[in-house]
Amino acid sequence: MSSLSDARPEAAPQTDKAQPGAPGRMAAMNMVSEAGDDAQEDGLAKISANPLAEAFSRKMAVHAGMGGLPVAPEDLAATAGRLRQTRRGEPGVAYVHLPYCESKCLYCGFFGGKYTEEAGAAYVEALIGEIEADKDLPCVASAPVRALYLGGGTPTALRAGELERLLRALRRSLPLADDCEITVEGRTHNFGRDKMEACLEAGANRFSLGVQSFNTRIRRGLGRISDQTATVRHLRELCSYERAAVVIDMIYGLPGQSLSDWEDDLRLFLDLPLDGVDIYQLNIFTGSPLAEAVESGRVRPAAPLSRQGEFFEKGALLLDKAGCRRLSSSHWGRTPRERNLYNPLVKSQADCLHYGAGAGGFLHGYFMANLRGVPQYIAQAREGAKPLAMLAAAAGHRAALRVILGQMELCRLNLDELGAALRSDRQNPPMDAYALYAPLLDNWQKAGLILMNGPWMELTIAGQFWNVNITRALIGRLRHINRERSQ
């Protein structure tokens, strides 16, 4: 997995998973424009007896708060050069994008091409060139990297030697913190002991594997290769090394998936020696391969949005009851080994160094993304040039945005802390958080989405399901007031 969005690279991503690439594997220009459109909505929920199903008519884009002003193409090189020559003031993260997969799953919008040994070798060579060319820049060398994420695509599609070589190049070239979280994303299929050991020997200490469902019938309908038995065997094998956190992604609302199927999946997760799990909602977009498969009858219907809240509620309550630690809005840890450092940092707009075709990052208040076309990316990387495709200045109120995005990942928001962040922004008039959000807070309490506990706005289970809508509304209200004052 690494990204951000309901925005689309070639086809829309089919889950509500926030891609860790920040913006990572998505079309950054689409992200910038689409985020602004969603922020126009007022965020008021429907008041009903069933907020899980009826609070809103649709889910908003996954990454709230990503709007910004694109830098003109003629100014891109100069602006990027200035940013890259500026020291970072705080620890950050790094994202590396591997676009290839062995096969394309119907729900996925991030397929970057079928892996071949020749293509993989050429790509890794160019990728290491980009990494090493940047290593002495002030924006890279000036502060630690707390978390490093290899996403895709499917990084584990690479050969063992390529994975090891890439990881060692990253460890040589980046100022990784002593306790840096180093994640390799992948699939269980064709992730044998040679690749597991190559990653571990090169320093990987966390694996994030896209299981989605253990149910063989459901997996086959999605285009997954391994059956349940093989998937479980691979996971046990990886866990047996006891040298890295092993976490999995699970999707609810899949075609043909019942609530009992979903519960069976989560109970199997709990029976395995895994360190954590992400649970994500399936979205099916008009015209996507999955939508066409459902419409043609090749794939059974998926749960509608009005029922997906039931899946989320069952999953959240089951994991909480099992003693798992809530580490983000969609992520639970089972053991102390699972820290989940990367995702909360990148979602709260920590500086993110980025490498690879289509990779996106964040630096000194700017979003940036590399060329998505692999041939174009390789050509520029071989010449020693940073293969940037776009740059956009983040919207105002960055301190307040970081409070909202960071705290809402934990399903709560401290209005006193948000107010202090709003007052610290000298570029905009001071605002009182309670007054600014009074209409929304009143509505959300009546709709059963939040509870107020002193300065804390805490999300109910229904509020957690609609977290992104609520987060977008918080940001949209802030920007709407600013626009009114500037007119």
PDB file of N, CA and C in Angstrom, residues 23-113:
ATOM      1  N   PRO A  23       1.311  12.586  -1.024  1.00  0.00           N
ATOM      2  CA  PRO A  23       0.182  11.851  -1.539  1.00  0.00           C
ATOM      3  C   PRO A  23       0.503  10.481  -2.098  1.00  0.00           C
ATOM      4  N   GLY A  24       1.753  10.101  -2.175  1.00  0.00           N
ATOM      5  CA  GLY A  24       2.090   8.736  -2.516  1.00  0.00           C
ATOM      6  C   GLY A  24       1.587   8.323  -3.870  1.00  0.00           C
ATOM      7  N   ARG A  25       0.829   7.243  -3.930  1.00  0.00           N
ATOM      8  CA  ARG A  25       0.535   6.589  -5.190  1.00  0.00           C
ATOM      9  C   ARG A  25      -0.639   7.206  -5.918  1.00  0.00           C
ATOM     10  N   MET A  26      -0.964   8.443  -5.660  1.00  0.00           N
ATOM     11  CA  MET A  26      -2.149   8.991  -6.283  1.00  0.00           C
ATOM     12  C   MET A  26      -1.818  10.194  -7.122  1.00  0.00           C
ATOM     13  N   ALA A  27      -2.776  10.635  -7.895  1.00  0.00           N
ATOM     14  CA  ALA A  27      -2.552  11.780  -8.757  1.00  0.00           C
ATOM     15  C   ALA A  27      -2.609  13.046  -7.921  1.00  0.00           C
ATOM     16  N   ALA A  28      -1.467  13.641  -7.660  1.00  0.00           N
ATOM     17  CA  ALA A  28      -1.409  14.758  -6.725  1.00  0.00           C
ATOM     18  C   ALA A  28      -2.203  15.961  -7.219  1.00  0.00           C
ATOM     19  N   MET A  29      -2.203  16.204  -8.501  1.00  0.00           N
ATOM     20  CA  MET A  29      -2.957  17.352  -8.995  1.00  0.00           C
ATOM     21  C   MET A  29      -4.455  17.151  -8.763  1.00  0.00           C
ATOM     22  N   ASN A  30      -4.935  15.922  -8.963  1.00  0.00           N
ATOM     23  CA  ASN A  30      -6.336  15.647  -8.669  1.00  0.00           C
ATOM     24  C   ASN A  30      -6.625  15.842  -7.200  1.00  0.00           C
ATOM     25  N   MET A  31      -5.681  15.434  -6.352  1.00  0.00           N
ATOM     26  CA  MET A  31      -5.862  15.577  -4.912  1.00  0.00           C
ATOM     27  C   MET A  31      -6.049  17.034  -4.542  1.00  0.00           C
ATOM     28  N   VAL A  32      -5.222  17.888  -5.097  1.00  0.00           N
ATOM     29  CA  VAL A  32      -5.270  19.306  -4.742  1.00  0.00           C
ATOM     30  C   VAL A  32      -6.602  19.912  -5.132  1.00  0.00           C
ATOM     31  N   SER A  33      -7.083  19.630  -6.341  1.00  0.00           N
ATOM     32  CA  SER A  33      -8.326  20.250  -6.785  1.00  0.00           C
ATOM     33  C   SER A  33      -9.539  19.620  -6.124  1.00  0.00           C
ATOM     34  N   GLU A  34      -9.541  18.288  -5.994  1.00  0.00           N
ATOM     35  CA  GLU A  34     -10.714  17.616  -5.452  1.00  0.00           C
ATOM     36  C   GLU A  34     -10.917  17.939  -3.984  1.00  0.00           C
ATOM     37  N   ALA A  35      -9.822  18.088  -3.252  1.00  0.00           N
ATOM     38  CA  ALA A  35      -9.951  18.398  -1.830  1.00  0.00           C
ATOM     39  C   ALA A  35     -10.679  19.708  -1.625  1.00  0.00           C
ATOM     40  N   GLY A  36     -10.394  20.674  -2.448  1.00  0.00           N
ATOM     41  CA  GLY A  36     -11.054  21.961  -2.326  1.00  0.00           C
ATOM     42  C   GLY A  36     -12.540  21.864  -2.595  1.00  0.00           C
ATOM     43  N   ASP A  37     -12.938  21.010  -3.564  1.00  0.00           N
ATOM     44  CA  ASP A  37     -14.347  20.861  -3.876  1.00  0.00           C
ATOM     45  C   ASP A  37     -15.124  20.287  -2.696  1.00  0.00           C
ATOM     46  N   ASP A  38     -14.591  19.212  -2.081  1.00  0.00           N
ATOM     47  CA  ASP A  38     -15.294  18.582  -0.970  1.00  0.00           C
ATOM     48  C   ASP A  38     -15.415  19.508   0.220  1.00  0.00           C
ATOM     49  N   ALA A  39     -14.416  20.382   0.402  1.00  0.00           N
ATOM     50  CA  ALA A  39     -14.415  21.252   1.567  1.00  0.00           C
ATOM     51  C   ALA A  39     -15.546  22.273   1.536  1.00  0.00           C
ATOM     52  N   GLN A  40     -16.266  22.405   0.392  1.00  0.00           N
ATOM     53  CA  GLN A  40     -17.349  23.374   0.285  1.00  0.00           C
ATOM     54  C   GLN A  40     -18.603  22.908   1.036  1.00  0.00           C
ATOM     55  N   GLU A  41     -18.719  21.619   1.268  1.00  0.00           N
ATOM     56  CA  GLU A  41     -19.938  21.122   1.873  1.00  0.00           C
ATOM     57  C   GLU A  41     -20.020  21.524   3.344  1.00  0.00           C
ATOM     58  N   ASP A  42     -21.259  21.708   3.854  1.00  0.00           N
ATOM     59  CA  ASP A  42     -21.411  22.293   5.188  1.00  0.00           C
ATOM     60  C   ASP A  42     -21.129  21.314   6.316  1.00  0.00           C
ATOM     61  N   GLY A  43     -21.138  20.013   6.062  1.00  0.00           N
ATOM     62  CA  GLY A  43     -20.792  19.038   7.083  1.00  0.00           C
ATOM     63  C   GLY A  43     -21.894  18.721   8.060  1.00  0.00           C
ATOM     64  N   LEU A  44     -23.085  19.271   7.879  1.00  0.00           N
ATOM     65  CA  LEU A  44     -24.194  18.988   8.788  1.00  0.00           C
ATOM     66  C   LEU A  44     -24.731  17.580   8.525  1.00  0.00           C
ATOM     67  N   ALA A  45     -24.932  16.823   9.594  1.00  0.00           N
ATOM     68  CA  ALA A  45     -25.395  15.448   9.489  1.00  0.00           C
ATOM     69  C   ALA A  45     -26.909  15.367   9.591  1.00  0.00           C
ATOM     70  N   LYS A  46     -27.462  14.318   9.015  1.00  0.00           N
ATOM     71  CA  LYS A  46     -28.883  14.044   9.173  1.00  0.00           C
ATOM     72  C   LYS A  46     -29.121  13.472  10.562  1.00  0.00           C
ATOM     73  N   ILE A  47     -30.093  14.002  11.268  1.00  0.00           N
ATOM     74  CA  ILE A  47     -30.421  13.520  12.605  1.00  0.00           C
ATOM     75  C   ILE A  47     -31.459  12.404  12.465  1.00  0.00           C
ATOM     76  N   SER A  48     -31.063  11.202  12.892  1.00  0.00           N
ATOM     77  CA  SER A  48     -31.941  10.048  12.745  1.00  0.00           C
ATOM     78  C   SER A  48     -31.640   9.052  13.854  1.00  0.00           C
ATOM     79  N   ALA A  49     -32.408   7.984  13.895  1.00  0.00           N
ATOM     80  CA  ALA A  49     -32.201   6.937  14.895  1.00  0.00           C
ATOM     81  C   ALA A  49     -31.062   6.000  14.524  1.00  0.00           C
ATOM     82  N   ASN A  50     -30.552   6.120  13.302  1.00  0.00           N
ATOM     83  CA  ASN A  50     -29.508   5.207  12.833  1.00  0.00           C
ATOM     84  C   ASN A  50     -28.364   5.995  12.184  1.00  0.00           C
ATOM     85  N   PRO A  51     -27.538   6.680  12.986  1.00  0.00           N
ATOM     86  CA  PRO A  51     -26.477   7.510  12.404  1.00  0.00           C
ATOM     87  C   PRO A  51     -25.430   6.710  11.654  1.00  0.00           C
ATOM     88  N   LEU A  52     -25.208   5.452  12.009  1.00  0.00           N
ATOM     89  CA  LEU A  52     -24.258   4.638  11.256  1.00  0.00           C
ATOM     90  C   LEU A  52     -24.635   4.557   9.784  1.00  0.00           C
ATOM     91  N   ALA A  53     -25.914   4.451   9.513  1.00  0.00           N
ATOM     92  CA  ALA A  53     -26.376   4.282   8.140  1.00  0.00           C
ATOM     93  C   ALA A  53     -26.773   5.586   7.473  1.00  0.00           C
ATOM     94  N   GLU A  54     -27.218   6.581   8.260  1.00  0.00           N
ATOM     95  CA  GLU A  54     -27.923   7.703   7.644  1.00  0.00           C
ATOM     96  C   GLU A  54     -27.334   9.077   7.903  1.00  0.00           C
ATOM     97  N   ALA A  55     -26.242   9.188   8.662  1.00  0.00           N
ATOM     98  CA  ALA A  55     -25.737  10.515   9.007  1.00  0.00           C
ATOM     99  C   ALA A  55     -25.370  11.327   7.774  1.00  0.00           C
ATOM    100  N   PHE A  56     -24.765  10.695   6.778  1.00  0.00           N
ATOM    101  CA  PHE A  56     -24.380  11.368   5.537  1.00  0.00           C
ATOM    102  C   PHE A  56     -24.753  10.482   4.356  1.00  0.00           C
ATOM    103  N   SER A  57     -24.920  11.089   3.203  1.00  0.00           N
ATOM    104  CA  SER A  57     -25.329  10.335   2.013  1.00  0.00           C
ATOM    105  C   SER A  57     -24.161   9.691   1.295  1.00  0.00           C
ATOM    106  N   ARG A  58     -22.935  10.147   1.569  1.00  0.00           N
ATOM    107  CA  ARG A  58     -21.755   9.571   0.922  1.00  0.00           C
ATOM    108  C   ARG A  58     -20.539   9.821   1.787  1.00  0.00           C
ATOM    109  N   LYS A  59     -19.497   9.027   1.546  1.00  0.00           N
ATOM    110  CA  LYS A  59     -18.222   9.228   2.206  1.00  0.00           C
ATOM    111  C   LYS A  59     -17.409  10.244   1.406  1.00  0.00           C
ATOM    112  N   MET A  60     -16.734  11.149   2.133  1.00  0.00           N
ATOM    113  CA  MET A  60     -15.869  12.125   1.487  1.00  0.00           C
ATOM    114  C   MET A  60     -14.553  11.470   1.074  1.00  0.00           C
ATOM    115  N   ALA A  61     -13.721  12.262   0.370  1.00  0.00           N
ATOM    116  CA  ALA A  61     -12.401  11.786  -0.023  1.00  0.00           C
ATOM    117  C   ALA A  61     -11.611  11.417   1.215  1.00  0.00           C
ATOM    118  N   VAL A  62     -10.730  10.418   1.076  1.00  0.00           N
ATOM    119  CA  VAL A  62     -10.050   9.852   2.235  1.00  0.00           C
ATOM    120  C   VAL A  62      -9.198  10.866   2.954  1.00  0.00           C
ATOM    121  N   HIS A  63      -8.397  11.632   2.237  1.00  0.00           N
ATOM    122  CA  HIS A  63      -7.485  12.540   2.922  1.00  0.00           C
ATOM    123  C   HIS A  63      -8.063  13.937   2.986  1.00  0.00           C
ATOM    124  N   ALA A  64      -8.522  14.278   4.149  1.00  0.00           N
ATOM    125  CA  ALA A  64      -9.030  15.622   4.363  1.00  0.00           C
ATOM    126  C   ALA A  64      -7.877  16.602   4.467  1.00  0.00           C
ATOM    127  N   GLY A  65      -8.137  17.840   4.087  1.00  0.00           N
ATOM    128  CA  GLY A  65      -7.165  18.897   4.342  1.00  0.00           C
ATOM    129  C   GLY A  65      -6.025  18.986   3.367  1.00  0.00           C
ATOM    130  N   MET A  66      -6.174  18.397   2.172  1.00  0.00           N
ATOM    131  CA  MET A  66      -5.057  18.367   1.255  1.00  0.00           C
ATOM    132  C   MET A  66      -5.163  19.394   0.128  1.00  0.00           C
ATOM    133  N   GLY A  67      -6.026  20.371   0.284  1.00  0.00           N
ATOM    134  CA  GLY A  67      -6.121  21.394  -0.740  1.00  0.00           C
ATOM    135  C   GLY A  67      -4.892  22.280  -0.757  1.00  0.00           C
ATOM    136  N   GLY A  68      -4.688  22.996  -1.852  1.00  0.00           N
ATOM    137  CA  GLY A  68      -3.544  23.883  -1.945  1.00  0.00           C
ATOM    138  C   GLY A  68      -3.505  24.579  -3.280  1.00  0.00           C
ATOM    139  N   LEU A  69      -2.527  25.451  -3.444  1.00  0.00           N
ATOM    140  CA  LEU A  69      -2.396  26.241  -4.661  1.00  0.00           C
ATOM    141  C   LEU A  69      -1.228  25.712  -5.479  1.00  0.00           C
ATOM    142  N   PRO A  70      -1.466  25.127  -6.670  1.00  0.00           N
ATOM    143  CA  PRO A  70      -0.368  24.593  -7.473  1.00  0.00           C
ATOM    144  C   PRO A  70       0.620  25.681  -7.884  1.00  0.00           C
ATOM    145  N   VAL A  71       1.887  25.344  -7.858  1.00  0.00           N
ATOM    146  CA  VAL A  71       2.941  26.236  -8.336  1.00  0.00           C
ATOM    147  C   VAL A  71       2.966  26.161  -9.859  1.00  0.00           C
ATOM    148  N   ALA A  72       3.059  27.314 -10.509  1.00  0.00           N
ATOM    149  CA  ALA A  72       3.087  27.359 -11.971  1.00  0.00           C
ATOM    150  C   ALA A  72       4.262  26.545 -12.506  1.00  0.00           C
ATOM    151  N   PRO A  73       4.081  25.834 -13.623  1.00  0.00           N
ATOM    152  CA  PRO A  73       5.167  25.002 -14.168  1.00  0.00           C
ATOM    153  C   PRO A  73       6.474  25.751 -14.369  1.00  0.00           C
ATOM    154  N   GLU A  74       6.393  27.013 -14.780  1.00  0.00           N
ATOM    155  CA  GLU A  74       7.637  27.765 -15.019  1.00  0.00           C
ATOM    156  C   GLU A  74       8.362  28.115 -13.722  1.00  0.00           C
ATOM    157  N   ASP A  75       7.654  28.030 -12.586  1.00  0.00           N
ATOM    158  CA  ASP A  75       8.288  28.336 -11.300  1.00  0.00           C
ATOM    159  C   ASP A  75       8.645  27.091 -10.499  1.00  0.00           C
ATOM    160  N   LEU A  76       8.294  25.926 -11.033  1.00  0.00           N
ATOM    161  CA  LEU A  76       8.444  24.694 -10.268  1.00  0.00           C
ATOM    162  C   LEU A  76       9.902  24.429  -9.893  1.00  0.00           C
ATOM    163  N   ALA A  77      10.809  24.511 -10.849  1.00  0.00           N
ATOM    164  CA  ALA A  77      12.215  24.165 -10.591  1.00  0.00           C
ATOM    165  C   ALA A  77      12.832  25.084  -9.542  1.00  0.00           C
ATOM    166  N   ALA A  78      12.575  26.383  -9.646  1.00  0.00           N
ATOM    167  CA  ALA A  78      13.174  27.328  -8.700  1.00  0.00           C
ATOM    168  C   ALA A  78      12.599  27.143  -7.303  1.00  0.00           C
ATOM    169  N   THR A  79      11.272  26.958  -7.213  1.00  0.00           N
ATOM    170  CA  THR A  79      10.642  26.773  -5.903  1.00  0.00           C
ATOM    171  C   THR A  79      11.098  25.469  -5.262  1.00  0.00           C
ATOM    172  N   ALA A  80      11.124  24.404  -6.051  1.00  0.00           N
ATOM    173  CA  ALA A  80      11.574  23.121  -5.518  1.00  0.00           C
ATOM    174  C   ALA A  80      13.026  23.194  -5.076  1.00  0.00           C
ATOM    175  N   GLY A  81      13.857  23.882  -5.857  1.00  0.00           N
ATOM    176  CA  GLY A  81      15.258  24.013  -5.479  1.00  0.00           C
ATOM    177  C   GLY A  81      15.421  24.731  -4.147  1.00  0.00           C
ATOM    178  N   ARG A  82      14.637  25.783  -3.940  1.00  0.00           N
ATOM    179  CA  ARG A  82      14.702  26.511  -2.667  1.00  0.00           C
ATOM    180  C   ARG A  82      14.267  25.622  -1.509  1.00  0.00           C
ATOM    181  N   LEU A  83      13.190  24.882  -1.680  1.00  0.00           N
ATOM    182  CA  LEU A  83      12.689  24.012  -0.615  1.00  0.00           C
ATOM    183  C   LEU A  83      13.696  22.917  -0.283  1.00  0.00           C
ATOM    184  N   ARG A  84      14.306  22.363  -1.304  1.00  0.00           N
ATOM    185  CA  ARG A  84      15.241  21.254  -1.097  1.00  0.00           C
ATOM    186  C   ARG A  84      16.550  21.722  -0.465  1.00  0.00           C
ATOM    187  N   GLN A  85      16.856  23.011  -0.585  1.00  0.00           N
ATOM    188  CA  GLN A  85      18.063  23.562   0.035  1.00  0.00           C
ATOM    189  C   GLN A  85      17.797  24.122   1.437  1.00  0.00           C
ATOM    190  N   THR A  86      16.555  23.963   1.919  1.00  0.00           N
ATOM    191  CA  THR A  86      16.180  24.461   3.246  1.00  0.00           C
ATOM    192  C   THR A  86      16.159  23.309   4.243  1.00  0.00           C
ATOM    193  N   ARG A  87      16.774  23.516   5.386  1.00  0.00           N
ATOM    194  CA  ARG A  87      16.839  22.486   6.413  1.00  0.00           C
ATOM    195  C   ARG A  87      15.457  22.198   7.003  1.00  0.00           C
ATOM    196  N   ARG A  88      15.218  20.951   7.334  1.00  0.00           N
ATOM    197  CA  ARG A  88      13.993  20.597   8.043  1.00  0.00           C
ATOM    198  C   ARG A  88      14.124  20.965   9.515  1.00  0.00           C
ATOM    199  N   GLY A  89      13.029  21.430  10.098  1.00  0.00           N
ATOM    200  CA  GLY A  89      13.082  21.845  11.491  1.00  0.00           C
ATOM    201  C   GLY A  89      12.675  20.770  12.477  1.00  0.00           C
ATOM    202  N   GLU A  90      12.208  19.632  11.979  1.00  0.00           N
ATOM    203  CA  GLU A  90      11.736  18.577  12.871  1.00  0.00           C
ATOM    204  C   GLU A  90      11.890  17.226  12.182  1.00  0.00           C
ATOM    205  N   PRO A  91      11.873  16.133  12.955  1.00  0.00           N
ATOM    206  CA  PRO A  91      11.945  14.810  12.330  1.00  0.00           C
ATOM    207  C   PRO A  91      10.797  14.595  11.358  1.00  0.00           C
ATOM    208  N   GLY A  92      11.043  13.770  10.358  1.00  0.00           N
ATOM    209  CA  GLY A  92      10.022  13.505   9.356  1.00  0.00           C
ATOM    210  C   GLY A  92       9.948  12.029   9.017  1.00  0.00           C
ATOM    211  N   VAL A  93       9.390  11.744   7.845  1.00  0.00           N
ATOM    212  CA  VAL A  93       9.247  10.378   7.362  1.00  0.00           C
ATOM    213  C   VAL A  93       9.731  10.327   5.917  1.00  0.00           C
ATOM    214  N   ALA A  94       9.806   9.128   5.356  1.00  0.00           N
ATOM    215  CA  ALA A  94      10.188   8.970   3.950  1.00  0.00           C
ATOM    216  C   ALA A  94       9.326   7.889   3.326  1.00  0.00           C
ATOM    217  N   TYR A  95       8.960   8.113   2.065  1.00  0.00           N
ATOM    218  CA  TYR A  95       8.141   7.161   1.321  1.00  0.00           C
ATOM    219  C   TYR A  95       8.849   6.777   0.030  1.00  0.00           C
ATOM    220  N   VAL A  96       8.867   5.485  -0.276  1.00  0.00           N
ATOM    221  CA  VAL A  96       9.481   4.953  -1.495  1.00  0.00           C
ATOM    222  C   VAL A  96       8.422   4.158  -2.241  1.00  0.00           C
ATOM    223  N   HIS A  97       8.231   4.478  -3.522  1.00  0.00           N
ATOM    224  CA  HIS A  97       7.161   3.849  -4.287  1.00  0.00           C
ATOM    225  C   HIS A  97       7.695   2.811  -5.261  1.00  0.00           C
ATOM    226  N   LEU A  98       7.146   1.606  -5.173  1.00  0.00           N
ATOM    227  CA  LEU A  98       7.428   0.515  -6.114  1.00  0.00           C
ATOM    228  C   LEU A  98       6.144   0.208  -6.863  1.00  0.00           C
ATOM    229  N   PRO A  99       6.051   0.514  -8.158  1.00  0.00           N
ATOM    230  CA  PRO A  99       4.752   0.495  -8.837  1.00  0.00           C
ATOM    231  C   PRO A  99       4.253  -0.875  -9.279  1.00  0.00           C
ATOM    232  N   TYR A 100       5.097  -1.893  -9.303  1.00  0.00           N
ATOM    233  CA  TYR A 100       4.742  -3.139  -9.978  1.00  0.00           C
ATOM    234  C   TYR A 100       3.983  -4.126  -9.088  1.00  0.00           C
ATOM    235  N   CYS A 101       3.179  -4.968  -9.732  1.00  0.00           N
ATOM    236  CA  CYS A 101       2.495  -6.084  -9.079  1.00  0.00           C
ATOM    237  C   CYS A 101       2.578  -7.292 -10.011  1.00  0.00           C
ATOM    238  N   GLU A 102       2.357  -8.479  -9.453  1.00  0.00           N
ATOM    239  CA  GLU A 102       2.302  -9.669 -10.296  1.00  0.00           C
ATOM    240  C   GLU A 102       0.945  -9.814 -10.975  1.00  0.00           C
ATOM    241  N   SER A 103      -0.094  -9.288 -10.345  1.00  0.00           N
ATOM    242  CA  SER A 103      -1.431  -9.336 -10.926  1.00  0.00           C
ATOM    243  C   SER A 103      -2.221  -8.154 -10.391  1.00  0.00           C
ATOM    244  N   LYS A 104      -3.309  -7.823 -11.080  1.00  0.00           N
ATOM    245  CA  LYS A 104      -4.133  -6.691 -10.669  1.00  0.00           C
ATOM    246  C   LYS A 104      -5.397  -7.177  -9.974  1.00  0.00           C
ATOM    247  N   CYS A 105      -5.620  -6.690  -8.753  1.00  0.00           N
ATOM    248  CA  CYS A 105      -6.844  -7.006  -8.028  1.00  0.00           C
ATOM    249  C   CYS A 105      -7.964  -6.074  -8.492  1.00  0.00           C
ATOM    250  N   LEU A 106      -9.185  -6.587  -8.527  1.00  0.00           N
ATOM    251  CA  LEU A 106     -10.290  -5.807  -9.066  1.00  0.00           C
ATOM    252  C   LEU A 106     -10.558  -4.524  -8.288  1.00  0.00           C
ATOM    253  N   TYR A 107     -10.307  -4.528  -6.984  1.00  0.00           N
ATOM    254  CA  TYR A 107     -10.648  -3.368  -6.159  1.00  0.00           C
ATOM    255  C   TYR A 107      -9.577  -2.293  -6.188  1.00  0.00           C
ATOM    256  N   CYS A 108      -8.439  -2.546  -6.823  1.00  0.00           N
ATOM    257  CA  CYS A 108      -7.269  -1.675  -6.674  1.00  0.00           C
ATOM    258  C   CYS A 108      -7.169  -0.648  -7.791  1.00  0.00           C
ATOM    259  N   GLY A 109      -6.834   0.602  -7.405  1.00  0.00           N
ATOM    260  CA  GLY A 109      -6.588   1.659  -8.373  1.00  0.00           C
ATOM    261  C   GLY A 109      -5.132   2.026  -8.480  1.00  0.00           C
ATOM    262  N   PHE A 110      -4.231   1.216  -7.929  1.00  0.00           N
ATOM    263  CA  PHE A 110      -2.823   1.588  -7.865  1.00  0.00           C
ATOM    264  C   PHE A 110      -1.926   0.636  -8.639  1.00  0.00           C
ATOM    265  N   PHE A 111      -2.488  -0.119  -9.574  1.00  0.00           N
ATOM    266  CA  PHE A 111      -1.702  -1.049 -10.371  1.00  0.00           C
ATOM    267  C   PHE A 111      -0.810  -0.263 -11.316  1.00  0.00           C
ATOM    268  N   GLY A 112       0.509  -0.440 -11.171  1.00  0.00           N
ATOM    269  CA  GLY A 112       1.454   0.324 -11.980  1.00  0.00           C
ATOM    270  C   GLY A 112       2.099  -0.470 -13.082  1.00  0.00           C
ATOM    271  N   GLY A 113       1.622  -1.680 -13.335  1.00  0.00           N
ATOM    272  CA  GLY A 113       2.190  -2.509 -14.385  1.00  0.00           C
ATOM    273  C   GLY A 113       2.613  -3.862 -13.834  1.00  0.00           C
TER     274      GLY A 113
END
